[in-house]
XYZ file of N, CA and C in Angstrom:
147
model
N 12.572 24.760 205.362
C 11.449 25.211 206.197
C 11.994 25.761 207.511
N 11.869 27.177 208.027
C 12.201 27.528 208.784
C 11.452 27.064 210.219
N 11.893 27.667 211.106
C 10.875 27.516 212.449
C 9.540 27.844 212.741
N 9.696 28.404 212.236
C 8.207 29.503 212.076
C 7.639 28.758 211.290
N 7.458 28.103 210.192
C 6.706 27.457 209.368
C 6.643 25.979 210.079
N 7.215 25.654 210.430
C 7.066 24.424 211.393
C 6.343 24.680 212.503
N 6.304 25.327 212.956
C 5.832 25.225 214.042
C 4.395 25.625 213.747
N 3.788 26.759 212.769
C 2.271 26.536 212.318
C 1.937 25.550 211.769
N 2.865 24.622 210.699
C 2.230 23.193 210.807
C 1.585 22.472 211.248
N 2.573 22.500 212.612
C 2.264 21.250 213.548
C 0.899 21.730 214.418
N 1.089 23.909 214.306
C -0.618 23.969 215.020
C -1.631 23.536 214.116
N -1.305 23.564 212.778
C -2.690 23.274 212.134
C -2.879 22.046 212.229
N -1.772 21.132 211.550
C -1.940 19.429 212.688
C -2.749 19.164 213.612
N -2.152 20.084 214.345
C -2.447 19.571 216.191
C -4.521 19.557 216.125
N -4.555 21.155 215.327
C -5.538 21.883 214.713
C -7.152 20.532 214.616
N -6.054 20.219 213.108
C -6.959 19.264 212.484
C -7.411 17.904 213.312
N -6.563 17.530 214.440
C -6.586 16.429 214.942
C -7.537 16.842 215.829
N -7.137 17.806 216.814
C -8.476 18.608 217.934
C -9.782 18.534 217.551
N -9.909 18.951 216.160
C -10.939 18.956 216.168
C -12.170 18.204 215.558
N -11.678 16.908 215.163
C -12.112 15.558 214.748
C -11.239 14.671 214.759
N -11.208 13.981 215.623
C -10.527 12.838 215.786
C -10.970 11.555 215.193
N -11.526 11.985 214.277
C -12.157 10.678 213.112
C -10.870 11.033 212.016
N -10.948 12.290 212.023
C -9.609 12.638 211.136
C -8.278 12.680 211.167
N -7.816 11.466 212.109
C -7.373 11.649 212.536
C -5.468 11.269 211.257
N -4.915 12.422 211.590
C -3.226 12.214 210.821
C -2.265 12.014 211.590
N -1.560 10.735 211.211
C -0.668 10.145 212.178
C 0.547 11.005 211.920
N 2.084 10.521 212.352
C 3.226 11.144 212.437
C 3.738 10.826 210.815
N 3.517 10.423 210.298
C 3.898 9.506 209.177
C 3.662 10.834 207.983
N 1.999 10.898 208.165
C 1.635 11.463 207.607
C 1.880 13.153 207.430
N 2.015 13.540 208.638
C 2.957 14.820 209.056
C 4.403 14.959 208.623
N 4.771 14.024 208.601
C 6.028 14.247 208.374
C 6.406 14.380 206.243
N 5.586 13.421 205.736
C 5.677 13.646 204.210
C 5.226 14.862 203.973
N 3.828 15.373 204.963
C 3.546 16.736 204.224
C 4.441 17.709 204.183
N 5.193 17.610 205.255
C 6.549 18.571 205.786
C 7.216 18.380 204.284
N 7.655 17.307 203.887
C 8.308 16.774 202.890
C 8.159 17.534 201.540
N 6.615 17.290 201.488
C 6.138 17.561 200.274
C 5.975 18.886 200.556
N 5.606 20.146 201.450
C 5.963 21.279 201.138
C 7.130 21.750 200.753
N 7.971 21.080 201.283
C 9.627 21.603 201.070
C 9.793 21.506 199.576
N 9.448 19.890 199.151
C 9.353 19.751 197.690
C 8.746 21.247 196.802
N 7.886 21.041 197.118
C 6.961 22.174 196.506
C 8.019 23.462 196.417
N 8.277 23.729 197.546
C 9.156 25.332 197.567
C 10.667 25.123 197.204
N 11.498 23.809 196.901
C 12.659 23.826 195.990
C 12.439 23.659 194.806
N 11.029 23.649 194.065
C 10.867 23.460 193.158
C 10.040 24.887 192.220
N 9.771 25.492 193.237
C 9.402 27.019 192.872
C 10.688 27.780 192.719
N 11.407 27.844 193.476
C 12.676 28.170 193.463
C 13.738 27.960 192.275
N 13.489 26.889 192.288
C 14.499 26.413 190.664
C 14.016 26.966 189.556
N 12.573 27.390 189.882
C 11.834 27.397 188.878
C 11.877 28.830 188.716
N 11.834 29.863 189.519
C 11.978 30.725 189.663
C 13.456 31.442 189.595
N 14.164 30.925 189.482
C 15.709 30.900 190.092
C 16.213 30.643 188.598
């Protein structure tokens, strides 16, 4: 995941948190999604590859 994709993450994060804080997603949770996109895109890749 480059910079650029990190860093819209964390706005849509920041995003989702702004704007209901009932909804609120901890660091924990940010951080697997990070995870699990990456998953996702080494696995397109192989797949593709």
């Amino acid at each position: 995941m480059d910079q650029d994709e990190q860093r819209d993450l964390q706005a849509q994060m920041s995003t989702v948190y702004n704007d209901d804080p009932e909804n609120f997603i901890n660091r924990m949770d940010v951080e697997f999604y990070q995870l699990f996109i990456k998953l996702c895109k080494d696995m397109m890749t192989l797949k593709n590859g």
